[in-house]
Coordinates of C-alpha atoms and ligand atoms in Angstrom, one line a residue:
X11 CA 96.2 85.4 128.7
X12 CA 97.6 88.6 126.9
X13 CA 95.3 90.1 124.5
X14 CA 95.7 91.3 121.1
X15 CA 94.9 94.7 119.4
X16 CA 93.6 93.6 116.1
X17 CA 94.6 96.1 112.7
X18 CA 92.1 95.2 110.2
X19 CA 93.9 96.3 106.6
X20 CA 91.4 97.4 103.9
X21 CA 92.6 100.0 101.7
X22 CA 95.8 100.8 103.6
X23 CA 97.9 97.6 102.1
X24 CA 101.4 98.2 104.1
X25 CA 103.5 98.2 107.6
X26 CA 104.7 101.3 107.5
X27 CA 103.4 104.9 107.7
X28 CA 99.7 103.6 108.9
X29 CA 97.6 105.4 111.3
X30 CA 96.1 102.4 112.8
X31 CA 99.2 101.1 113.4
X32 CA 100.8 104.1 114.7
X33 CA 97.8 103.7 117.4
X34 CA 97.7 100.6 117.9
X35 CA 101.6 100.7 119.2
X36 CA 100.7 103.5 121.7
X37 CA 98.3 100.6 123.2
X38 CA 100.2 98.3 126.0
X39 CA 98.6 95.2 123.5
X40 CA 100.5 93.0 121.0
X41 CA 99.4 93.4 117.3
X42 CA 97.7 91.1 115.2
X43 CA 97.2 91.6 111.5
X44 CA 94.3 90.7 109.5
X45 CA 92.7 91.2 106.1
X46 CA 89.1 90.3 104.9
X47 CA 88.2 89.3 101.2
X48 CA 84.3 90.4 101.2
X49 CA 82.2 88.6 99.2
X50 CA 79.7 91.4 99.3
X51 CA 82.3 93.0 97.5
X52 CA 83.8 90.3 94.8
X53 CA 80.5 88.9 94.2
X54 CA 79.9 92.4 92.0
X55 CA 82.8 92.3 90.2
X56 CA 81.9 91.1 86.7
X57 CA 85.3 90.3 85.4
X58 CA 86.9 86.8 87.4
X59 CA 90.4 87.6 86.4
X60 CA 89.7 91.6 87.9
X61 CA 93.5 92.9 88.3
X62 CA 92.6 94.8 91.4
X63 CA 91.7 91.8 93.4
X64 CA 94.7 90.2 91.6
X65 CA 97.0 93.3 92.7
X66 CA 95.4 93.1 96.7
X67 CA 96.4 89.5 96.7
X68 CA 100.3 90.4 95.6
X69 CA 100.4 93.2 98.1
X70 CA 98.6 91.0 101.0
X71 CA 101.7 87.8 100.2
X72 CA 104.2 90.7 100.4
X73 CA 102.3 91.7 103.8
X74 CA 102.6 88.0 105.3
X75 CA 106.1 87.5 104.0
X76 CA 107.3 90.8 106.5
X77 CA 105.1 89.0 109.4
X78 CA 106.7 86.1 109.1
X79 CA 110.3 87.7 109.3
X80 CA 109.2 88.9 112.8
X81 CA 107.3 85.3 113.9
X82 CA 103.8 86.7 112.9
X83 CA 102.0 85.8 110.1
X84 CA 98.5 88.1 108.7
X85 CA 95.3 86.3 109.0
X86 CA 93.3 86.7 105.9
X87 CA 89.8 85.5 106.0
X88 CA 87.2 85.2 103.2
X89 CA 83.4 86.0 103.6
X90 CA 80.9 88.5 104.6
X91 CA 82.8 90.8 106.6
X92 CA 80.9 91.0 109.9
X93 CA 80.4 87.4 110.0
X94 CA 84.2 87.0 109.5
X95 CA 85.3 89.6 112.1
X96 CA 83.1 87.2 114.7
X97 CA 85.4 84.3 113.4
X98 CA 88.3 86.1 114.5
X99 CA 86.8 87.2 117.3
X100 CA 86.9 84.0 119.0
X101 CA 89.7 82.6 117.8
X102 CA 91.8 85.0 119.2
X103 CA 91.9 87.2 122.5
X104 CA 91.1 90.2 120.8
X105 CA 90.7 93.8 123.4
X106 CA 90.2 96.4 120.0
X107 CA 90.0 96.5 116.9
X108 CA 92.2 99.2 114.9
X109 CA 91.4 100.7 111.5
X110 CA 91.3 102.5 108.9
X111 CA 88.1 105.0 108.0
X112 CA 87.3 104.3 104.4
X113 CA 84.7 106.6 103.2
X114 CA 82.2 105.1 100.4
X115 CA 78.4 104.7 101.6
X116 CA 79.2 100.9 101.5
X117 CA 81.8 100.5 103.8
X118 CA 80.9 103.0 106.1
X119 CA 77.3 101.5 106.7
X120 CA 79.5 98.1 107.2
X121 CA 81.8 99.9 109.7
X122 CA 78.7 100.9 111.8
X123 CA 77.7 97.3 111.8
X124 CA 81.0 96.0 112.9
X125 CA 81.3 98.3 115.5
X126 CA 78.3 97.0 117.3
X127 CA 79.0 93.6 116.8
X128 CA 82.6 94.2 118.4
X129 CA 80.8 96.7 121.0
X130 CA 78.6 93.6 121.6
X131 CA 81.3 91.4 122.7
X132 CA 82.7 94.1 125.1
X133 CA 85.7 95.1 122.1
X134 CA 86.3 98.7 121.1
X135 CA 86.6 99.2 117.7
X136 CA 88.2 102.3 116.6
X137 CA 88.9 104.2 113.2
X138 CA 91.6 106.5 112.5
X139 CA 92.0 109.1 109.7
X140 CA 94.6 107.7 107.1
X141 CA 93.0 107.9 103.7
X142 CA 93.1 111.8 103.4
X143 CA 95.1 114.7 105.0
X144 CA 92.0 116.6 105.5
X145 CA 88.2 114.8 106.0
X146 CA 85.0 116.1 105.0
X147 CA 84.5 118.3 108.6
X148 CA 87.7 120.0 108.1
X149 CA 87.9 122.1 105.6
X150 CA 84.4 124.2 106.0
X151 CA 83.6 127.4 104.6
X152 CA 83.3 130.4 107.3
X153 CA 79.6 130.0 107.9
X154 CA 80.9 125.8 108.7
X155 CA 79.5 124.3 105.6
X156 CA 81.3 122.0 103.3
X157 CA 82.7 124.0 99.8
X158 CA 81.0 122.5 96.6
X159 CA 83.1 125.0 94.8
X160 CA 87.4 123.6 94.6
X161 CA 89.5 126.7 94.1
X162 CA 88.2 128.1 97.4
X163 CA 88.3 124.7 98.8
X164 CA 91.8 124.6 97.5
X165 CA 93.2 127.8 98.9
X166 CA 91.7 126.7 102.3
X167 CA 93.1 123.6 102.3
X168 CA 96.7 124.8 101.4
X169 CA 96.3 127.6 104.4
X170 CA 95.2 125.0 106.9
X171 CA 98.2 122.2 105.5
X172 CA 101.0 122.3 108.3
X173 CA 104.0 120.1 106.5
X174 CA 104.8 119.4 110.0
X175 CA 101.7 118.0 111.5
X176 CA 101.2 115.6 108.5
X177 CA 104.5 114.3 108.4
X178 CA 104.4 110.3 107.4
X179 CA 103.9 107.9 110.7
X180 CA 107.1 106.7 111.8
X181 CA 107.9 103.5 114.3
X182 CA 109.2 99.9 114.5
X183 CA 107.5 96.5 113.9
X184 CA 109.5 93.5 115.7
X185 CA 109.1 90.5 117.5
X186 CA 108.2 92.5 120.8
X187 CA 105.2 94.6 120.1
X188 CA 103.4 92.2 117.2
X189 CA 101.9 88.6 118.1
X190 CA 104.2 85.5 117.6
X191 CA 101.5 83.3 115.7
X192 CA 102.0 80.2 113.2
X193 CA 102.8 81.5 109.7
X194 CA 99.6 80.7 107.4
X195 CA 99.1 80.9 103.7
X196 CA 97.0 83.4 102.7
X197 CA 94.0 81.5 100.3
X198 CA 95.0 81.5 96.9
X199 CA 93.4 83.6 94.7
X200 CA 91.5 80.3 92.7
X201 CA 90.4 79.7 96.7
X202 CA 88.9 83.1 97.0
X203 CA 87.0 82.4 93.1
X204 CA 89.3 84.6 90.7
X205 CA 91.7 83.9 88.4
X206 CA 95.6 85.9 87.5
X207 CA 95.0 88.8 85.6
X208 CA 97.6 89.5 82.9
X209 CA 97.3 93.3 83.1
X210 CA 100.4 95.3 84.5
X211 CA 100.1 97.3 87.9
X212 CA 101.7 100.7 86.7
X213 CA 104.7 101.6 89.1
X214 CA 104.7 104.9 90.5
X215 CA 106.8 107.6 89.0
X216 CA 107.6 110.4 90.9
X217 CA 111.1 111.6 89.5
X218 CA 112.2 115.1 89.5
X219 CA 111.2 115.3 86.0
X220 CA 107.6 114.0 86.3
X221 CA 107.5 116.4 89.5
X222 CA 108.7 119.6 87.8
X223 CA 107.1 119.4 84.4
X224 CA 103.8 117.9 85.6
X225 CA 101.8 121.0 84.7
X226 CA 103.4 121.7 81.2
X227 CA 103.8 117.8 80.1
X228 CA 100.5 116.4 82.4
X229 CA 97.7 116.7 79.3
X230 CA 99.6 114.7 76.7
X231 CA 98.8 111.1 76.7
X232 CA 101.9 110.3 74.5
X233 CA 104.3 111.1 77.4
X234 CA 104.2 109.5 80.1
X235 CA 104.1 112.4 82.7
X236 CA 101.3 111.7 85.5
X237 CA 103.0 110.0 88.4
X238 CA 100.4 106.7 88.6
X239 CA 99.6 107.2 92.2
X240 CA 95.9 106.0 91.2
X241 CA 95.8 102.3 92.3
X242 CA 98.6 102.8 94.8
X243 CA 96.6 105.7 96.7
X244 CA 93.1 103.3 96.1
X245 CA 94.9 100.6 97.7
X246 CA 97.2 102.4 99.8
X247 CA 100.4 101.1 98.7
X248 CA 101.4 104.4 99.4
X249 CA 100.2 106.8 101.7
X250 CA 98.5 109.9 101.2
X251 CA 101.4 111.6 103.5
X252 CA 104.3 110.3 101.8
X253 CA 102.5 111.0 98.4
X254 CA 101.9 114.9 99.7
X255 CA 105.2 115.0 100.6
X256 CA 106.9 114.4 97.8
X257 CA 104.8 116.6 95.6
X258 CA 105.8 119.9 97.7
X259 CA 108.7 119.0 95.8
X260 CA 107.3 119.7 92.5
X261 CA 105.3 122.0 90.8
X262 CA 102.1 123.3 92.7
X263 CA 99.2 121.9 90.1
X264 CA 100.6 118.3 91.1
X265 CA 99.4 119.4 94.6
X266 CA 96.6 120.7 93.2
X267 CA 95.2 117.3 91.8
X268 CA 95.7 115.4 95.1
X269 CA 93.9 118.3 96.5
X270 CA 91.2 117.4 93.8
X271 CA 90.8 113.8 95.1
X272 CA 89.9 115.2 98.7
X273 CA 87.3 117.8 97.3
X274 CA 85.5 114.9 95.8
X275 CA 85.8 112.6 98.9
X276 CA 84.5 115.3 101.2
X277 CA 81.7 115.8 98.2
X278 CA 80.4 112.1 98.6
X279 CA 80.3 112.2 102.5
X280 CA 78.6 115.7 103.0
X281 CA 76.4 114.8 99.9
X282 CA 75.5 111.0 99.7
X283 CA 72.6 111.5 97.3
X284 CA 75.4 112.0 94.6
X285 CA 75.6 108.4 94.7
X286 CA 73.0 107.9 92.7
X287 CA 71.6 111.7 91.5
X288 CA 73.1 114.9 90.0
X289 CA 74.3 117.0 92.5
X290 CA 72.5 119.8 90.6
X291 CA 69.0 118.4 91.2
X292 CA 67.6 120.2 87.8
X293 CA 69.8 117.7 85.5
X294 CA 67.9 114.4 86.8
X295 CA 65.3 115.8 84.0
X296 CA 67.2 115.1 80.7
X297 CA 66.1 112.6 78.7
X298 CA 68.9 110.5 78.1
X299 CA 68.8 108.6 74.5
X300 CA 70.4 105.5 76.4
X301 CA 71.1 103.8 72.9
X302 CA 72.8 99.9 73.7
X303 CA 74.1 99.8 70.5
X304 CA 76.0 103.1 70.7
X305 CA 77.0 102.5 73.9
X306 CA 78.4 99.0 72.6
X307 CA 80.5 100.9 69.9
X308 CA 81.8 103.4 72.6
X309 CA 82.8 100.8 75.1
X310 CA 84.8 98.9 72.5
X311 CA 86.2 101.6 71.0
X312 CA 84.5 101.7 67.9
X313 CA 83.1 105.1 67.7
X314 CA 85.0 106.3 64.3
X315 CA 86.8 109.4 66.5
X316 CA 90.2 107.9 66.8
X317 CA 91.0 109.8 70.4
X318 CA 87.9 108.2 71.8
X319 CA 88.4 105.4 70.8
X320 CA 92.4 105.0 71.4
X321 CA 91.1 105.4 75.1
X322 CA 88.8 103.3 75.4
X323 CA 90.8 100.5 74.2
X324 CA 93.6 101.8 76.3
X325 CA 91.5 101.5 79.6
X326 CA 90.2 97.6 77.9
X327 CA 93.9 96.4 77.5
X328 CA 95.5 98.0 80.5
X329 CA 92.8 99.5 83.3
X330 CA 94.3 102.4 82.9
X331 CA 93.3 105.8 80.7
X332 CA 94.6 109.2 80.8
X333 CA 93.3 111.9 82.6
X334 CA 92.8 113.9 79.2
X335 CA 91.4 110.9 77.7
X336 CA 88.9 110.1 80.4
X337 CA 87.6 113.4 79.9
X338 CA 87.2 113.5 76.1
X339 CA 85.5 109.7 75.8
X340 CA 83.4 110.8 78.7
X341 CA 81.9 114.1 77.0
X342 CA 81.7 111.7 74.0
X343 CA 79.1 109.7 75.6
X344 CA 77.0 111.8 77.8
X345 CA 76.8 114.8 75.1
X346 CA 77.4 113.3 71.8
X347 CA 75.4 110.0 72.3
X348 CA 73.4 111.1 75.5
X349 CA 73.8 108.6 77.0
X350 CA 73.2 108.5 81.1
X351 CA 76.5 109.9 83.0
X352 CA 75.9 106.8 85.3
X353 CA 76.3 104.1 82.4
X354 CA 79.7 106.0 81.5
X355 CA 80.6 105.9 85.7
X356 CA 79.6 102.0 86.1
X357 CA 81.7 101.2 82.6
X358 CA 84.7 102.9 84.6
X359 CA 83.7 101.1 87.8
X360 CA 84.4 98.0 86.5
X361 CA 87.5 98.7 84.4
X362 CA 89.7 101.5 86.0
X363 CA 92.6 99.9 88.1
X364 CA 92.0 102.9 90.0
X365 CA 88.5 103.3 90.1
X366 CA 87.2 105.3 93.4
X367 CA 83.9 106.1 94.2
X368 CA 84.6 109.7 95.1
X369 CA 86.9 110.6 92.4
X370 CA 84.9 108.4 89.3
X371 CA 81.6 109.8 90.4
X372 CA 83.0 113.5 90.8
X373 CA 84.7 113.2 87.8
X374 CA 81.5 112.2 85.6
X375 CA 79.3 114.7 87.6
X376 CA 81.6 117.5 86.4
X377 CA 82.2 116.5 82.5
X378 CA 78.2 116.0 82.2
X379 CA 77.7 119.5 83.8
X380 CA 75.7 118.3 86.7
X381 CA 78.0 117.7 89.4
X382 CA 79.5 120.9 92.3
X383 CA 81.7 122.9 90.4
X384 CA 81.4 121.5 87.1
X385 CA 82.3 122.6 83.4
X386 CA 79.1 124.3 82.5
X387 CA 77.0 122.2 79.8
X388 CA 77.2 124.0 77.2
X389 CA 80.7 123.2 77.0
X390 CA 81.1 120.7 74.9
X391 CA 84.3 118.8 74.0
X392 CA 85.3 118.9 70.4
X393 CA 86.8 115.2 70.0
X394 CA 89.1 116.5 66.9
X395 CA 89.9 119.7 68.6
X396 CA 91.2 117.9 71.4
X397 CA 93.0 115.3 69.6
X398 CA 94.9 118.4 67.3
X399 CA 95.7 120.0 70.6
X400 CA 97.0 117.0 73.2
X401 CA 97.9 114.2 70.4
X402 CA 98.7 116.4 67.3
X403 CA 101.1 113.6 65.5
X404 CA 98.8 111.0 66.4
X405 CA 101.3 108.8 68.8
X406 CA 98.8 107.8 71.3
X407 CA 95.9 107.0 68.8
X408 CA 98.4 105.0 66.4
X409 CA 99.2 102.9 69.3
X410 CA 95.6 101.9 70.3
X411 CA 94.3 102.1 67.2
X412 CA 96.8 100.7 64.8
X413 CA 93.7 100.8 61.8
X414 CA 93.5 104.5 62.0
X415 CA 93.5 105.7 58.7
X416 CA 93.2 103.0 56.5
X417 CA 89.8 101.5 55.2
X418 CA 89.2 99.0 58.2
X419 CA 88.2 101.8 61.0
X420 CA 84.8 103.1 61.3
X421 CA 83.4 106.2 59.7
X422 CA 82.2 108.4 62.4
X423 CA 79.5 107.2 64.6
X424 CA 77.9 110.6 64.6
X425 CA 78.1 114.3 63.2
X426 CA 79.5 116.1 65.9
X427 CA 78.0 119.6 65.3
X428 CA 74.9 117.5 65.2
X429 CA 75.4 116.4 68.1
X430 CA 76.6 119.9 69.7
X431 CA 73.3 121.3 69.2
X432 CA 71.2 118.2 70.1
X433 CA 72.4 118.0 73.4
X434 CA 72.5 121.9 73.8
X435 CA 68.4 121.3 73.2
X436 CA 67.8 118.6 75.5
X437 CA 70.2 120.1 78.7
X438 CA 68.5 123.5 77.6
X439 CA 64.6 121.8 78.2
X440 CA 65.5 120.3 80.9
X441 CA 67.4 123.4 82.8
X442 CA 63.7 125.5 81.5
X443 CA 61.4 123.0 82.4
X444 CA 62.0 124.3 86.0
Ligands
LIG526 P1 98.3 112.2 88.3 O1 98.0 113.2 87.3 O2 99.7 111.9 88.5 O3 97.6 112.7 89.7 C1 98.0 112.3 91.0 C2 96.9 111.8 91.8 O4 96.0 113.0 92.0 C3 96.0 110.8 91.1 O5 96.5 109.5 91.3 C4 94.7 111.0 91.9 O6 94.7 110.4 93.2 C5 94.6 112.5 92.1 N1 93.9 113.1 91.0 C6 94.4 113.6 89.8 N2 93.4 114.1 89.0 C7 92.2 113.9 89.8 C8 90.9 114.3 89.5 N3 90.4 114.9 88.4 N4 90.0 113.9 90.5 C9 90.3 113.3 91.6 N5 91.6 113.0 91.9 C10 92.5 113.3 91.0 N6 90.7 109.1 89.5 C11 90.7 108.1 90.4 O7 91.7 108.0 91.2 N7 89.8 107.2 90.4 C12 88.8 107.2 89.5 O8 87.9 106.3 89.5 C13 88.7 108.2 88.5 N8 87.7 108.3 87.6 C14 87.7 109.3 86.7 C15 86.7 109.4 85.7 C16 86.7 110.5 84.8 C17 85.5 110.6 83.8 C18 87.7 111.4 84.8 C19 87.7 112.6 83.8 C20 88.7 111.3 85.7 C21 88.8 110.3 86.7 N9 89.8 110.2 87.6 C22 89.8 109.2 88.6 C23 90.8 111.3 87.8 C24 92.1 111.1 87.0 O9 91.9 110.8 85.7 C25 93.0 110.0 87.6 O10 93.2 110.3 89.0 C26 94.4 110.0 87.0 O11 94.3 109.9 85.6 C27 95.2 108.9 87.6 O12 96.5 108.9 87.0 P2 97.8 109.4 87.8 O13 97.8 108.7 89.1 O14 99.0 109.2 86.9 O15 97.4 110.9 88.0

């Protein structure tokens, strides 16, 4: 009987331009296609109508409606993921296993475990690179240890980047090299425990406007000029290649922030303890205030500073927050309320359509002042300042917080130059008491 090479799709949702794919075809076996909803992972999801499951499962019918154009049809299975792998295993004649590396602590600790149960059964099981141009072990500093500081990471990674060798992967699915199997409906998403979300999945913009004026338009959250890659790189509706390429077509700093993503993925494999701790070991000794109410009021938006809170009902209603945003309501909460960096993190965990280990934890680390490279702590965001500089006629905040300025929104949660010095005390005790 002929055997099949098995492409296991996780966060690479597409046919074309996929490195396990690409490898798979080199291989004299016929592909088969399969996805795995892991209740490891949905079981943590608080929300039953989460819009990124909802999103996989629109992305995964598009998948099987392509496969069953060429006679094929993807086999989607729903369960633990070793113990579904096995299930697969024996029903078909499976020689190796293609995929993709994906590069939390969670799923490469369930990688290792697949492995040997494939190894077990006499099946290689293989991972490619596909998530990232460069991985964590290749971009090292001269002495061959991983930056923790991003412009020279930067400049090295734009001095090793060949357009050439990282050109998008480029072949041909038909009826000859992919399995001729009986079309099957993929579970519905009731099936699998969740419900339709009725958030919008943001389409990607990457016009020659957004391209060229990224830098000078990129900090107003009033215009939309970011090119909402996030879920679409999370998920891999697009690939990293075809993402890169188009931005050498634009201004460098749009380069720059996909550049950004990597330095924080390399961060979380070279580092793992970031996971859970500071990378600057000395800022596990503040004393948080970890106030519930106040972080109630910031989570719904209730804080009385109108940028804050236009944000964090933004991210609410849509998954979605900008970049300048994130950055202001996140200095909100771990330096005006002192609150824990990792309540802020898990908030954005379970709301951000594009949330990513890496990036959300690397992002937090640097705005609290504890993380590689980050703003120093005594840097403290100015909520008004900000909102006079990157929303000055108020567009953004009027359309999240349609209340601003009459006598229904809040009065201030807290004094900010109060606040200013508090956590300049508390970061400063801490930083001495060492
Ligand atoms: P664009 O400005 O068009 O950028 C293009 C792409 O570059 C992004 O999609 C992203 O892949 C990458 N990128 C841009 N900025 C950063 C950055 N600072 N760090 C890492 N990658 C970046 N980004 C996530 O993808 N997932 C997260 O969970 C996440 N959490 C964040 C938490 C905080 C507190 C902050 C301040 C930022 C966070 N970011 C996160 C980074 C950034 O806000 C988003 O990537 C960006 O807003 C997504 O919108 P866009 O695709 O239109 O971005």
């Amino acid at each position: 009987m002929d055997k099949y090479a098995l492409i296991w799709l996780r966060r690479d949702l597409r046919l074309h331009d996929n490195a396990a794919i690409y490898h798979a075809l080199q291989s004299k076996y016929k592909l088969l296609f399969y996805f795995n909803f892991d209740t490891e992972i949905l079981d943590q999801l608080e929300n039953r109508n989460d819009a990124r499951v909802n999103f996989i499962h629109t992305e995964l019918q598009k998948i099987n409606q392509q496969l069953s154009q060429l006679g094929s049809s993807l086999i989607v299975k729903h369960g633990l993921a070793q113990e579904c792998l096995l299930q697969v295993i024996n029903e078909y004649p499976i020689a190796k296993i293609y995929t993709n590396k994906d590069y939390e602590p969670f799923a490469t600790s369930r990688d290792i475990n697949c492995k040997d149960i494939c190894e077990s059964q006499q099946i290689e099981f293989q991972l490619f690179k596909d998530q990232v141009i460069f991985e964590e072990n290749e971009i090292l500093k001269k002495d061959g240890k991983p930056y923790t500081v991003y412009t020279p990471y930067m400049k090295k990674w734009r001095s090793e980047f060949n357009s050439k060798d990282h050109l998008p992967y480029s072949y041909e699915l038909n009826s000859s090299n992919i399995t001729q199997v009986e079309y099957q409906e993929i579970p519905s998403l009731s099936e699998i425990g969740f419900a339709e979300s009725s958030i919008e999945i943001p389409t990607i913009n990457l016009s020659e406007n957004m391209l060229n004026n990224y830098d000078a338009r990129r900090n107003f959250p009033a215009l939309k000029a970011t090119s909402n890659l996030g879920i679409h790189l999370r998920f891999g509706t697009i690939s990293v290649r075809q993402a890169v390429q188009e931005a050498l077509k634009g201004d460098d700093q749009f380069l720059n922030e996909l550049i950004w993503r990597e330095f924080f993925m390399q961060i979380l494999v070279n580092f793992p303890k970031v996971e859970s701790e500071c990378f600057k070991p000395a800022y596990n000794n503040i004393q948080w205030l970890n106030n519930e109410e106040e972080f109630e009021l910031w989570s719904n938006g209730e804080t009385g500073f109108p940028i804050v809170d236009a944000g964090m009902r933004e991210l609410k209603a849509t998954g979605n927050m900008h970049n300048r945003v994130r950055m202001i309501v996140a200095s909100f909460l771990v330096k005006d309320l002192l609150i824990d960096w990792r309540w802020g993190e898990a908030y954005f965990a379970n709301h951000l359509l594009d949330y990513d280990q890496a990036a959300n934890n690397g992002n937090w680390q640097w705005v609290a002042g504890c993380g590689c490279d980050a703003a120093p702590y005594f840097r403290v965001f100015n909520p008004i300042e900000q909102q006079k500089k990157f929303d000055p006629d108020f567009t953004y905040i009027k359309k999240w917080v349609p209340e601003f300025g009459t006598d229904a929104y809040p009065k201030p949660m807290i004094d900010h130059k109060f606040a200013r010095i508090r956590v300049l005390e508390t970061f400063k005790k801490a930083l001495d008491a060492l």
